[in-house]
JSON list of C-alpha atoms in Angstrom, two decimals:
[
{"chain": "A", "resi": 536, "resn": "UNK", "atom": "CA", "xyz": [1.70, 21.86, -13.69]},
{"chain": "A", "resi": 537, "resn": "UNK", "atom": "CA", "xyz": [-1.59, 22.63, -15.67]},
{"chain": "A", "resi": 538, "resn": "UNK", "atom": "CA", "xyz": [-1.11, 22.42, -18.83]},
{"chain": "A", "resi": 539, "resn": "UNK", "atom": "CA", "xyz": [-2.35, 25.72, -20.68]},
{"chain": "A", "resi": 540, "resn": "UNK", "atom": "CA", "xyz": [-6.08, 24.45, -22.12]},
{"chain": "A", "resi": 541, "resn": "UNK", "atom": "CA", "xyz": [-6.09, 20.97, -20.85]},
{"chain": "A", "resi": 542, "resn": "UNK", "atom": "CA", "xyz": [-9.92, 21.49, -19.59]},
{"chain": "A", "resi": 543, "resn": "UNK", "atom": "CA", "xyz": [-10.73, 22.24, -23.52]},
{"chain": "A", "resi": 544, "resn": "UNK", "atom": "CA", "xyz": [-9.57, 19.15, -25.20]},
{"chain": "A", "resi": 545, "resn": "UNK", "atom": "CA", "xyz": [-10.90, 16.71, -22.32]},
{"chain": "A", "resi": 546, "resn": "UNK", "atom": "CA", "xyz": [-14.12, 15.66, -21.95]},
{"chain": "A", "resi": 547, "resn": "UNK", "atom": "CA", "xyz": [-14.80, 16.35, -18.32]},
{"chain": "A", "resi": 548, "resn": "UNK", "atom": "CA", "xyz": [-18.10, 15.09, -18.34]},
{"chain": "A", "resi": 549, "resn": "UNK", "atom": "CA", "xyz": [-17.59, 12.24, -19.75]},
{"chain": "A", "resi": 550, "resn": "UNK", "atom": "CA", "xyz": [-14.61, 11.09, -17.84]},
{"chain": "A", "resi": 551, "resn": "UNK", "atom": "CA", "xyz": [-16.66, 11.58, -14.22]},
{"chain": "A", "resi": 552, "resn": "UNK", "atom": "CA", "xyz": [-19.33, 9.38, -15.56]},
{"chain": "A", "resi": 553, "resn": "UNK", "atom": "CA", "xyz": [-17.37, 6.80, -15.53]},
{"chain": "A", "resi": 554, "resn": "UNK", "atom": "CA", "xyz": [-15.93, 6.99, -12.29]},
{"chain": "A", "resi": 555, "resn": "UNK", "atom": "CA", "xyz": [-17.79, 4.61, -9.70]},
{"chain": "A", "resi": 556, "resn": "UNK", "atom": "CA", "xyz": [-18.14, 7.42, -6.99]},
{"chain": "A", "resi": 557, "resn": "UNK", "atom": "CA", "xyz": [-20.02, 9.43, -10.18]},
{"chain": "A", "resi": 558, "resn": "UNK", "atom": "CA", "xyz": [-22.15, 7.23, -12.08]},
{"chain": "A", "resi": 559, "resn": "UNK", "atom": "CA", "xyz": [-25.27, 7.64, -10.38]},
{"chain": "A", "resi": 560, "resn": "UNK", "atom": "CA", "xyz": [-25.64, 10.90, -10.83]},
{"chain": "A", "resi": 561, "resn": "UNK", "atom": "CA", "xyz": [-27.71, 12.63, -13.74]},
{"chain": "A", "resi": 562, "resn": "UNK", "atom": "CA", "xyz": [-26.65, 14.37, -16.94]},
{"chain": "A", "resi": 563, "resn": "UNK", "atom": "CA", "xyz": [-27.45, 18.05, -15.14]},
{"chain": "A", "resi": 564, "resn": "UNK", "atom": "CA", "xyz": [-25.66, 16.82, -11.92]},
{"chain": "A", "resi": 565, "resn": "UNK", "atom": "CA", "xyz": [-22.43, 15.82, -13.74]},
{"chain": "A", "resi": 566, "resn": "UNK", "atom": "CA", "xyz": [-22.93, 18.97, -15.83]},
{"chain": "A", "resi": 567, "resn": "UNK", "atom": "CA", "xyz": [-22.42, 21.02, -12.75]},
{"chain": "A", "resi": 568, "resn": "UNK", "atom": "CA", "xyz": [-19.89, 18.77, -10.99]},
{"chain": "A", "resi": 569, "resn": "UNK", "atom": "CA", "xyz": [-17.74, 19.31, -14.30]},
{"chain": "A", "resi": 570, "resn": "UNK", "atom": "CA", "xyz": [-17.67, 22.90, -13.87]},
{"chain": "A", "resi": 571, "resn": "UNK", "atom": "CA", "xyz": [-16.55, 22.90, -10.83]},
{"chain": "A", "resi": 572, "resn": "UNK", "atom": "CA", "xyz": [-13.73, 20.45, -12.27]},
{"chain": "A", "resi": 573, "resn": "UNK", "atom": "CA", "xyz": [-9.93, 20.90, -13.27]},
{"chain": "A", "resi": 574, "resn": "UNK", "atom": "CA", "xyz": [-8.09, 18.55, -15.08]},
{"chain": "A", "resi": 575, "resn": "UNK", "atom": "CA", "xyz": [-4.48, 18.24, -14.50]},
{"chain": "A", "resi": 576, "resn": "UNK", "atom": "CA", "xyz": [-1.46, 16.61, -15.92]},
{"chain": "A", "resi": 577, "resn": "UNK", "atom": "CA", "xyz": [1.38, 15.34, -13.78]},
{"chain": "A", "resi": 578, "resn": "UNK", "atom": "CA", "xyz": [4.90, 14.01, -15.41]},
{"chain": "A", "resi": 579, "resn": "UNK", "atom": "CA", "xyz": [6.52, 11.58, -13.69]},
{"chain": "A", "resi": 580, "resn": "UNK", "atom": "CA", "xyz": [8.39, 12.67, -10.08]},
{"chain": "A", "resi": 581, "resn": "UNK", "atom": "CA", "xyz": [6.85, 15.78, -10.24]},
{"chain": "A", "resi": 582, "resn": "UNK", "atom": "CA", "xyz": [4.50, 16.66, -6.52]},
{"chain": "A", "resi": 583, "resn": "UNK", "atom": "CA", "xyz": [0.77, 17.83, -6.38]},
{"chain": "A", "resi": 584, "resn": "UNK", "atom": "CA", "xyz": [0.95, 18.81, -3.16]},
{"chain": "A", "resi": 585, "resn": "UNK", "atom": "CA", "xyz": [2.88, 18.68, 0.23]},
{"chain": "A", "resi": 586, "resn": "UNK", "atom": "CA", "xyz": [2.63, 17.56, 3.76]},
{"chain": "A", "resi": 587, "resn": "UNK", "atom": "CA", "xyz": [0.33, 20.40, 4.91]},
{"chain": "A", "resi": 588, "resn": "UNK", "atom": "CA", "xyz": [-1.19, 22.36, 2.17]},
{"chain": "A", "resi": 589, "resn": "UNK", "atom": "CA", "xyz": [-4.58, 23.23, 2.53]},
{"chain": "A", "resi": 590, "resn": "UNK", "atom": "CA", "xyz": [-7.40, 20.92, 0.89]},
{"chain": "A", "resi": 591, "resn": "UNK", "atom": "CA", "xyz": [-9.50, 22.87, -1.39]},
{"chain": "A", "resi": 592, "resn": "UNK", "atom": "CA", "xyz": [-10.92, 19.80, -2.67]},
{"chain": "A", "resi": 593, "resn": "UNK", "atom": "CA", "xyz": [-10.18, 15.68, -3.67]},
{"chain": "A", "resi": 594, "resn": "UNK", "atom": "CA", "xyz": [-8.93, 14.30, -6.83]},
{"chain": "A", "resi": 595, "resn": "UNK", "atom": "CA", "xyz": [-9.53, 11.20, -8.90]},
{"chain": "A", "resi": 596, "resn": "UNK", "atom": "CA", "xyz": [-6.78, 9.38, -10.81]},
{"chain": "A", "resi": 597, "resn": "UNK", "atom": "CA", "xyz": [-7.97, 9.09, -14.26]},
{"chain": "A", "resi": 598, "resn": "UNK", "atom": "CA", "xyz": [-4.80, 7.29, -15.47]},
{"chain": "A", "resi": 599, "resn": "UNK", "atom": "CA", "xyz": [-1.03, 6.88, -14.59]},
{"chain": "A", "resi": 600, "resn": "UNK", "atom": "CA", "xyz": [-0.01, 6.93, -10.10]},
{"chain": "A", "resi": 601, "resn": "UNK", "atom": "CA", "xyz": [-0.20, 8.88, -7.22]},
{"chain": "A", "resi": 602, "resn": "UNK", "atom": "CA", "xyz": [2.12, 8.19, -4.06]},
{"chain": "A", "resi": 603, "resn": "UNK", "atom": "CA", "xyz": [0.88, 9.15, -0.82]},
{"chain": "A", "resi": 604, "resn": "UNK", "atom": "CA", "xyz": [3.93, 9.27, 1.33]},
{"chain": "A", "resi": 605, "resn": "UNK", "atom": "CA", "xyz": [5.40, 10.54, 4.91]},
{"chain": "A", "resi": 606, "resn": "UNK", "atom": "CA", "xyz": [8.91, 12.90, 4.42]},
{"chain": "A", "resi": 607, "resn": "UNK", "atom": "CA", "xyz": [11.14, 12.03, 7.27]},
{"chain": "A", "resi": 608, "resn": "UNK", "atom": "CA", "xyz": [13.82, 14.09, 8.48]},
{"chain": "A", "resi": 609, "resn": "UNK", "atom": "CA", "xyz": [16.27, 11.36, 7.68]},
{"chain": "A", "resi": 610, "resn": "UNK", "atom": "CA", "xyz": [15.51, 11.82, 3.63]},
{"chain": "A", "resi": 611, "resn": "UNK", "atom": "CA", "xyz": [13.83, 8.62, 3.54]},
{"chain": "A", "resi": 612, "resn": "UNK", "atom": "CA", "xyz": [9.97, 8.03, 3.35]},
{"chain": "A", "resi": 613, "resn": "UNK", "atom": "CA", "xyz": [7.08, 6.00, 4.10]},
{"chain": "A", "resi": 614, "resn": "UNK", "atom": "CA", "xyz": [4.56, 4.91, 1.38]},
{"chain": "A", "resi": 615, "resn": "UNK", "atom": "CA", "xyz": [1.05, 4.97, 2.91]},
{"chain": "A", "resi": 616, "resn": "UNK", "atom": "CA", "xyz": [-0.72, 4.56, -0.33]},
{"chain": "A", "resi": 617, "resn": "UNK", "atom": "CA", "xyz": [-0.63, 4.02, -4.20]},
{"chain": "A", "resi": 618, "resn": "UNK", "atom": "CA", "xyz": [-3.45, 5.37, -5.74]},
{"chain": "A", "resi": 619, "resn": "UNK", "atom": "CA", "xyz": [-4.92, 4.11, -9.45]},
{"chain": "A", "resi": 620, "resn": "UNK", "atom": "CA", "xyz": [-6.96, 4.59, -11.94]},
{"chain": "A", "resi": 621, "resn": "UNK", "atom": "CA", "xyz": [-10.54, 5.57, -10.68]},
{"chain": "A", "resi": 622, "resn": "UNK", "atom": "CA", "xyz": [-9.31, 5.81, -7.30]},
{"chain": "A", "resi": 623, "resn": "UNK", "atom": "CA", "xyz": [-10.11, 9.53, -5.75]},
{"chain": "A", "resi": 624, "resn": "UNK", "atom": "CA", "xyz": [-7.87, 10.57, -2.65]},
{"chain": "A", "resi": 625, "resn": "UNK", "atom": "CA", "xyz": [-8.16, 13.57, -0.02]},
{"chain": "A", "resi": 626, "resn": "UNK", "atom": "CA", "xyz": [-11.32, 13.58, 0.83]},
{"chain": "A", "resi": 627, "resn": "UNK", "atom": "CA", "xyz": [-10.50, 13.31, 4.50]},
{"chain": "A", "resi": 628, "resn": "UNK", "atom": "CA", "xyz": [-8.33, 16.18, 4.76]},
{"chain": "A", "resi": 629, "resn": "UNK", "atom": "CA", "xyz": [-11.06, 18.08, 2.87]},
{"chain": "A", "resi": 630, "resn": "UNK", "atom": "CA", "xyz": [-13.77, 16.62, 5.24]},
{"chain": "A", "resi": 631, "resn": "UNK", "atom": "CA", "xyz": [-11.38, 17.59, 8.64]},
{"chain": "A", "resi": 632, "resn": "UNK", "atom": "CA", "xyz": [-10.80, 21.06, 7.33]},
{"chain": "A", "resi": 633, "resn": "UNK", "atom": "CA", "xyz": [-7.27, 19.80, 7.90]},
{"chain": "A", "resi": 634, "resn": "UNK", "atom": "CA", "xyz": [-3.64, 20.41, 5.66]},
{"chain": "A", "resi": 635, "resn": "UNK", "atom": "CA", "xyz": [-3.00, 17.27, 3.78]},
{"chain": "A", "resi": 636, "resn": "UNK", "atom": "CA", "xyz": [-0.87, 14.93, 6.33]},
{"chain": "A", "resi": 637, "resn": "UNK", "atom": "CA", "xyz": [1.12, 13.20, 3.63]},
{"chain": "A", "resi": 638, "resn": "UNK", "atom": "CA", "xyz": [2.77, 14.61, 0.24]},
{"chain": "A", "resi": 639, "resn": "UNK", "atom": "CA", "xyz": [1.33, 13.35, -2.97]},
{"chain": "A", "resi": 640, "resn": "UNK", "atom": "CA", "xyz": [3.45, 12.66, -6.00]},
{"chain": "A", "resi": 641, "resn": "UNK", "atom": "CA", "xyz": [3.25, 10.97, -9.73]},
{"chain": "A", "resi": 642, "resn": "UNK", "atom": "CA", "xyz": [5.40, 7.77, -10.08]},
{"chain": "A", "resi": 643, "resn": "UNK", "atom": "CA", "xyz": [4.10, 8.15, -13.55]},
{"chain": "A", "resi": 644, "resn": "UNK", "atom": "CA", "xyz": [2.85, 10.35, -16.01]},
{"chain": "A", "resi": 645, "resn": "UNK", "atom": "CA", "xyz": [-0.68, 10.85, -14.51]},
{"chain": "A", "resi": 646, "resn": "UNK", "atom": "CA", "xyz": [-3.87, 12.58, -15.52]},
{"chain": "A", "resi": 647, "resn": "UNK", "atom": "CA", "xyz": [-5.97, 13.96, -12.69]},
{"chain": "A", "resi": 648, "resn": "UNK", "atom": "CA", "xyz": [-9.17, 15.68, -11.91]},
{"chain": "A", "resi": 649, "resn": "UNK", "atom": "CA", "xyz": [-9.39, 18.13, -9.04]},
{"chain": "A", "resi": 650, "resn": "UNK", "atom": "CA", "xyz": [-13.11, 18.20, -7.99]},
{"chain": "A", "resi": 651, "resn": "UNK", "atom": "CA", "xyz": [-13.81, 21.48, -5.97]},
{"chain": "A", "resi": 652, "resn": "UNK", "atom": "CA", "xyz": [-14.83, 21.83, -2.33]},
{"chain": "A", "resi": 653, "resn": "UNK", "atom": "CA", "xyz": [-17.99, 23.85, -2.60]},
{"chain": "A", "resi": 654, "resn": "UNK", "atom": "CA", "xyz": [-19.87, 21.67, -5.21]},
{"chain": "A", "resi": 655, "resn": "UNK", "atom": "CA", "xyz": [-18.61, 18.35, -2.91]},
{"chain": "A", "resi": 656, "resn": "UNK", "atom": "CA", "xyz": [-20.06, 19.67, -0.40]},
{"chain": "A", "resi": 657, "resn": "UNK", "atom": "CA", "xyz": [-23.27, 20.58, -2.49]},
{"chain": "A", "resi": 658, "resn": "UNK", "atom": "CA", "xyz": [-23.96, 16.86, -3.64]},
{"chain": "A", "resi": 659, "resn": "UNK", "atom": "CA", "xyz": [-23.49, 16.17, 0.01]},
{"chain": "A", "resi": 660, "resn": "UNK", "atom": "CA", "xyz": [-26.23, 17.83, 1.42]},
{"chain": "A", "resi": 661, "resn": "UNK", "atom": "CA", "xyz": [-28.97, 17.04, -1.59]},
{"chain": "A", "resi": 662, "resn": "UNK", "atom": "CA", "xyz": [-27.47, 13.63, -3.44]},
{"chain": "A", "resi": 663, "resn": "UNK", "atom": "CA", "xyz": [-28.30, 10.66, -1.13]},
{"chain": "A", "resi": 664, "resn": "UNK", "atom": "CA", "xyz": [-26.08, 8.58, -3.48]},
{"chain": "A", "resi": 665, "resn": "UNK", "atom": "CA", "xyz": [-23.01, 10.28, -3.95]},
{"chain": "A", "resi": 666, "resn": "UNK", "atom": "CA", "xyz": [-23.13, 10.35, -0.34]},
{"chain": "A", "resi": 667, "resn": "UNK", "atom": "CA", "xyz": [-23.41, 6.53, 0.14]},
{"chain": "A", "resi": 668, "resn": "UNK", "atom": "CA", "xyz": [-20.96, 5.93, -2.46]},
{"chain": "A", "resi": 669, "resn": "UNK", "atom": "CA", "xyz": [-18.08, 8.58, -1.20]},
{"chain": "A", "resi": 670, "resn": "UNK", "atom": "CA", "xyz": [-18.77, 7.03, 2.43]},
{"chain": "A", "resi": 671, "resn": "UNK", "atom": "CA", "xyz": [-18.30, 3.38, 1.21]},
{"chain": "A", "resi": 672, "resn": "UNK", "atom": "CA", "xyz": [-15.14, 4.30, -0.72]},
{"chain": "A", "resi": 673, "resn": "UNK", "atom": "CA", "xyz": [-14.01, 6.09, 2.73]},
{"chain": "A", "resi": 674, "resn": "UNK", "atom": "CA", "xyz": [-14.99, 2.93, 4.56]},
{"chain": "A", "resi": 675, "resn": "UNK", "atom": "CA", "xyz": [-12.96, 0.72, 2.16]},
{"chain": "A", "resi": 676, "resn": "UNK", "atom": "CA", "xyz": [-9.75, 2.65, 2.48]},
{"chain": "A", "resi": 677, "resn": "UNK", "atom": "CA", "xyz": [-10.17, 2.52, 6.45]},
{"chain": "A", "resi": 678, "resn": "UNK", "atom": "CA", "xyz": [-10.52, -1.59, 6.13]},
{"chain": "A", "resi": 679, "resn": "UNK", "atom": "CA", "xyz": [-7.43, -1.32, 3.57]},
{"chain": "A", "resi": 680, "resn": "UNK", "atom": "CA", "xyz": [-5.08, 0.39, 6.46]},
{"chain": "A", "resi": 681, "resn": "UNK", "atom": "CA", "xyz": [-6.64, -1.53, 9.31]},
{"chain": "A", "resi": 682, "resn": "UNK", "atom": "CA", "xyz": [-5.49, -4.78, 7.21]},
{"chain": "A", "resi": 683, "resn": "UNK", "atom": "CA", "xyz": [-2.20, -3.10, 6.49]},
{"chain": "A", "resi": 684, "resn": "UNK", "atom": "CA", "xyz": [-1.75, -2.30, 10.20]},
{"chain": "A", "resi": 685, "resn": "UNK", "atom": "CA", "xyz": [-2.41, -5.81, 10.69]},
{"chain": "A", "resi": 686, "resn": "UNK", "atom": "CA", "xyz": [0.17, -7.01, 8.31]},
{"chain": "A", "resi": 687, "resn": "UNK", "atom": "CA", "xyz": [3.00, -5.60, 9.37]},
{"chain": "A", "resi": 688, "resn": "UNK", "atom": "CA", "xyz": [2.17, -6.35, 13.08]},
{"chain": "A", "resi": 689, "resn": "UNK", "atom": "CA", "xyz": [1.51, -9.85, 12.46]},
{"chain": "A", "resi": 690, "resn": "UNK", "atom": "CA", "xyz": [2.94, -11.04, 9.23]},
{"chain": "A", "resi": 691, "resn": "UNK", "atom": "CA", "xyz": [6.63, -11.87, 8.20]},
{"chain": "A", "resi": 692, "resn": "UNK", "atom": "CA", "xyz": [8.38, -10.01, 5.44]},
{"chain": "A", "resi": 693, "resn": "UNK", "atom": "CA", "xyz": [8.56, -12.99, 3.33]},
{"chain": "A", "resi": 694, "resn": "UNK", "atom": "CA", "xyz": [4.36, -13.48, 3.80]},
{"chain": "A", "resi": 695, "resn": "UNK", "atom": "CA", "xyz": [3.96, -9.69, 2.87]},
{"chain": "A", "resi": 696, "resn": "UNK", "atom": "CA", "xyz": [6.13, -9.76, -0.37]},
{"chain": "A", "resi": 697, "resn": "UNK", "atom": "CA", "xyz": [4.01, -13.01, -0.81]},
{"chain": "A", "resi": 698, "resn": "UNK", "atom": "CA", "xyz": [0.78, -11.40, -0.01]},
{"chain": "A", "resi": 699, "resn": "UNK", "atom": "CA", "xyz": [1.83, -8.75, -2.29]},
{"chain": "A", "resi": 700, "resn": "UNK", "atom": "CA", "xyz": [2.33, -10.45, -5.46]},
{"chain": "A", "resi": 701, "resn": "UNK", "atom": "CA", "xyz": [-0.77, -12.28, -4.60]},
{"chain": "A", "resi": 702, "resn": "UNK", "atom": "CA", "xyz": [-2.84, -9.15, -4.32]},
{"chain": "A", "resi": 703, "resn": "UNK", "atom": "CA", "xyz": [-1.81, -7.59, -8.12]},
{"chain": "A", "resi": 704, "resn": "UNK", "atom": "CA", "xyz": [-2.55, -11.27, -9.74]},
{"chain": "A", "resi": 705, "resn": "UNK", "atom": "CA", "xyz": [-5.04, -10.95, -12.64]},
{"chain": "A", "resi": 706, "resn": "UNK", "atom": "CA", "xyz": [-8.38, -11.74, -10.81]},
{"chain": "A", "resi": 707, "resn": "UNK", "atom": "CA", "xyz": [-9.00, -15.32, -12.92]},
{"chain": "A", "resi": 708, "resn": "UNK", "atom": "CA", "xyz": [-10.96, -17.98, -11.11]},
{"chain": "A", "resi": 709, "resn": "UNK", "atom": "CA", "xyz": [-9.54, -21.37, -11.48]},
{"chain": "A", "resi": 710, "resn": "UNK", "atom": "CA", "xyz": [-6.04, -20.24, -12.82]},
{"chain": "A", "resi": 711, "resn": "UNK", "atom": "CA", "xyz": [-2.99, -22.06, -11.73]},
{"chain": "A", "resi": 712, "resn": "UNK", "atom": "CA", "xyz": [-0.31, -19.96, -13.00]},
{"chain": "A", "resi": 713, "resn": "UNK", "atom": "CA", "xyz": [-0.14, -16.12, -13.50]},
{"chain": "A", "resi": 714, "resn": "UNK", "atom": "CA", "xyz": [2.09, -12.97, -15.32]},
{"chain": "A", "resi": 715, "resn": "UNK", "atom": "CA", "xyz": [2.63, -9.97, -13.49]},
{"chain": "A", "resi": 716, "resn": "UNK", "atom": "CA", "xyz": [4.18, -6.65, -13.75]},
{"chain": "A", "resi": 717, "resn": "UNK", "atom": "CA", "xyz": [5.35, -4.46, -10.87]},
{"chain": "A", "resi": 718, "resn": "UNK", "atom": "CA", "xyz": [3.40, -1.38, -10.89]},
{"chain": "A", "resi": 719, "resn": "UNK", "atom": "CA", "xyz": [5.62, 0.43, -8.88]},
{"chain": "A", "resi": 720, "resn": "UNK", "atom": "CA", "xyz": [9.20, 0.82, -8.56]},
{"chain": "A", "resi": 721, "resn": "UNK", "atom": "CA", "xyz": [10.98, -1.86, -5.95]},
{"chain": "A", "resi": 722, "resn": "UNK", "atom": "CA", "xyz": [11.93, 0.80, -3.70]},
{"chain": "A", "resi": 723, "resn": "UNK", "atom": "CA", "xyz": [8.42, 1.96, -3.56]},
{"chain": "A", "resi": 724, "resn": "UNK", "atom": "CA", "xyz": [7.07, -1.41, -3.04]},
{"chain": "A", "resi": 725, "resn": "UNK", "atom": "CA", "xyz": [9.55, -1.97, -0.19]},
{"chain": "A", "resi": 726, "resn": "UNK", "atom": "CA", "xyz": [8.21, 1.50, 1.25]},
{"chain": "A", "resi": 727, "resn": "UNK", "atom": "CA", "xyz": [4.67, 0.24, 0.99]},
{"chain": "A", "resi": 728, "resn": "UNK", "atom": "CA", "xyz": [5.32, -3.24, 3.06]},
{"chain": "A", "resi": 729, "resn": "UNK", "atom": "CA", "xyz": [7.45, -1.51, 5.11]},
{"chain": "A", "resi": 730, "resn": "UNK", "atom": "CA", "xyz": [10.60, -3.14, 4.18]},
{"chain": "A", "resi": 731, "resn": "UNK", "atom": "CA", "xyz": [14.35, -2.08, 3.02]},
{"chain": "A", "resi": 732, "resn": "UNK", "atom": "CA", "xyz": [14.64, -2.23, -0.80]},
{"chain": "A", "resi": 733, "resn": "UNK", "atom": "CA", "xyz": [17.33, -4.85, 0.38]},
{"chain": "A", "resi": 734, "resn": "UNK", "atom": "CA", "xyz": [15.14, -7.16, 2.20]},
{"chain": "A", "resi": 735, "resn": "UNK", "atom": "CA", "xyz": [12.49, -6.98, -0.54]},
{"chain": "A", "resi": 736, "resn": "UNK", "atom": "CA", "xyz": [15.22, -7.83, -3.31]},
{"chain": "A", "resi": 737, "resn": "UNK", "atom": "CA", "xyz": [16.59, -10.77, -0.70]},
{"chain": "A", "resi": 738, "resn": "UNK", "atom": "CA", "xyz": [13.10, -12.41, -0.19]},
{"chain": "A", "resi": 739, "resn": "UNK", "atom": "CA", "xyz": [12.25, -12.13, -4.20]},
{"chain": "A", "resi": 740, "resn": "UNK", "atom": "CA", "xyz": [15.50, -13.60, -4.69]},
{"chain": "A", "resi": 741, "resn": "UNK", "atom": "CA", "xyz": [14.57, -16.41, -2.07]},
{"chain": "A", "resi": 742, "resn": "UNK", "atom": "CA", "xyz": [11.27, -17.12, -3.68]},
{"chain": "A", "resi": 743, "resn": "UNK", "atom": "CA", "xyz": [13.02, -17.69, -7.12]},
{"chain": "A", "resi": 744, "resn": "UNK", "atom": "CA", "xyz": [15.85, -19.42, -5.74]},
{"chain": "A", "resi": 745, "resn": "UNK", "atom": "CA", "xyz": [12.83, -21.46, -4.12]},
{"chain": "A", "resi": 746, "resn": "UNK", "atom": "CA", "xyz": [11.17, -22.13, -8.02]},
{"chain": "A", "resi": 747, "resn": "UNK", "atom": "CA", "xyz": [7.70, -20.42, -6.49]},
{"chain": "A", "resi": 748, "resn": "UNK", "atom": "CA", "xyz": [8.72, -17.62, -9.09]},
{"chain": "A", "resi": 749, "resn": "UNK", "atom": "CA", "xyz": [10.44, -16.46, -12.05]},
{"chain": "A", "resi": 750, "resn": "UNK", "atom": "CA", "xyz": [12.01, -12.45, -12.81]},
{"chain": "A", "resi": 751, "resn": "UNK", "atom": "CA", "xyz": [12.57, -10.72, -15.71]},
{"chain": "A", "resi": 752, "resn": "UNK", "atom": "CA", "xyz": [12.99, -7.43, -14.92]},
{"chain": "A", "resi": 753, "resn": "UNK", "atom": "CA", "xyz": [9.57, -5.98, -13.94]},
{"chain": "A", "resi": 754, "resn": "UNK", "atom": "CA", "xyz": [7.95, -9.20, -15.13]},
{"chain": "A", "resi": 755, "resn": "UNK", "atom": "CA", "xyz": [6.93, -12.03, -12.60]},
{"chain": "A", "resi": 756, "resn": "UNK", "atom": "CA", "xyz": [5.94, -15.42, -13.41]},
{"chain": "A", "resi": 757, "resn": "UNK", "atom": "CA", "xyz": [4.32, -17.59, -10.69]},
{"chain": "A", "resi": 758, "resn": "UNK", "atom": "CA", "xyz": [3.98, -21.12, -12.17]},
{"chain": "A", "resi": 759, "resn": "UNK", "atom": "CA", "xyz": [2.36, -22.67, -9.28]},
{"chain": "A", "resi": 760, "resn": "UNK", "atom": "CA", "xyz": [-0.06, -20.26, -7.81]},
{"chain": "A", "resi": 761, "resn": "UNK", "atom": "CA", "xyz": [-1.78, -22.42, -5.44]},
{"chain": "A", "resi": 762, "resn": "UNK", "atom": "CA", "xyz": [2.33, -23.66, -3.82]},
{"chain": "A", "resi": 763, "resn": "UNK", "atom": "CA", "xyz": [3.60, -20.02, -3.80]},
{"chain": "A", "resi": 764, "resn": "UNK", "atom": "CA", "xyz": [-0.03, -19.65, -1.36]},
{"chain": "A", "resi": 765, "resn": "UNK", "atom": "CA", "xyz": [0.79, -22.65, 1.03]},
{"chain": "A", "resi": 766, "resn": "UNK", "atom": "CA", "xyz": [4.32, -22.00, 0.89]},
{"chain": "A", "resi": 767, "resn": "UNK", "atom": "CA", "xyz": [5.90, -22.61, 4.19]},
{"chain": "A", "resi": 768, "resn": "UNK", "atom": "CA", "xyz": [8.35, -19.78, 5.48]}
]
């Protein structure tokens, strides 16, 4: 839901120029981009849109997370994506002229900005930069599902859950050890490396039961960062 005046007490403006995809843009170009602009605030569970509803535009995650999922007719569901802070998402629906193909919902309380088709389209056709810059974040999400293709093709469970812890370390050169926090929920984890919540909770279990890590709840700590890499499964 939009909540009744949200646009007034948010700075618009200010929040798209500091979005990557936004930055190179001038203070008349961002001027015009905001007002063309909705903000909108999600609670957690609640859906933004459905597997095919039109596009009328993309949105950017200005805090909180978005899950990009496939319904099946079995109840269950397939995680395709988790999408972050600063991270935009349907831009290739709107591109295609095509209804979404996945349903989009907040796995926590989430502030969004829906950018509108027409001025998109606009900064297309006359911004050389925003162009580069929405193509290279296009590019990098293609690369991210070719690798994720590749993963579950190739990989075991236990080197995905692996993988996967590996990926949300703090980005510290040199460190030996690391803290983590699960961003998501298990069962959306397990969804995302296409695994059972059962198998992920067996392999975690293994890894502990193994020393390469240590749970508390939500929190993870990986003494030995370079064994838990090398670790033979």
């Amino acid at each position: 839901m939009t909540l009744p005046g949200a646009d007034h007490r948010i700075d618009i403006p200010a929040l798209l120029a500091h979005l990557p995809l936004f930055q190179a843009l001038t203070h008349d170009q961002l001027a015009h981009v905001a007002a063309h602009t909705r903000s909108r605030r999600l609670p957690k569970g609640e859906m933004l849109f459905q597997k095919g509803d039109p596009a009328h535009g993309f949105h950017i995650v200005v805090f909180g997370q978005i899950k990009l999922a496939f319904p099946s007719s079995s109840g269950n569901e397939k995680v395709v994506e988790i999408i972050g802070a600063k991270q935009s998402f349907g831009e290739a629906a709107l591109f295609a002229q095509r209804p979404y193909p996945v349903f989009a919902q907040a796995i926590a309380d989430t502030l969004l900005l829906h950018v509108g088709r027409d001025v998109i389209f606009e900064l297309l056709a006359t911004d050389v930069s925003f162009a580069r810059n929405l193509l290279a974040g296009l590019a990098l999400r293609m690369h991210a599902l070719i690798h994720d293709v590749e993963s579950y093709s190739l990989r075991s469970s236990a080197q995905r859950v692996i993988g996967y812890l590996l990926e949300i370390c703090p980005d510290e050169p040199g460190a030996g050890s690391a803290e983590i926090t699960l961003p998501t929920p298990k069962q959306v984890i397990a969804s995302r490396l296409n695994l059972t919540p059962e198998t992920l909770s067996r392999i975690l279990h293994d890894l502990a039961e193994a020393r390469l890590i240590r749970m508390q709840g939500k929190r993870i700590m990986i003494d030995d960062l370079r064994r838990l890499r090398e670790y033979d499964f």
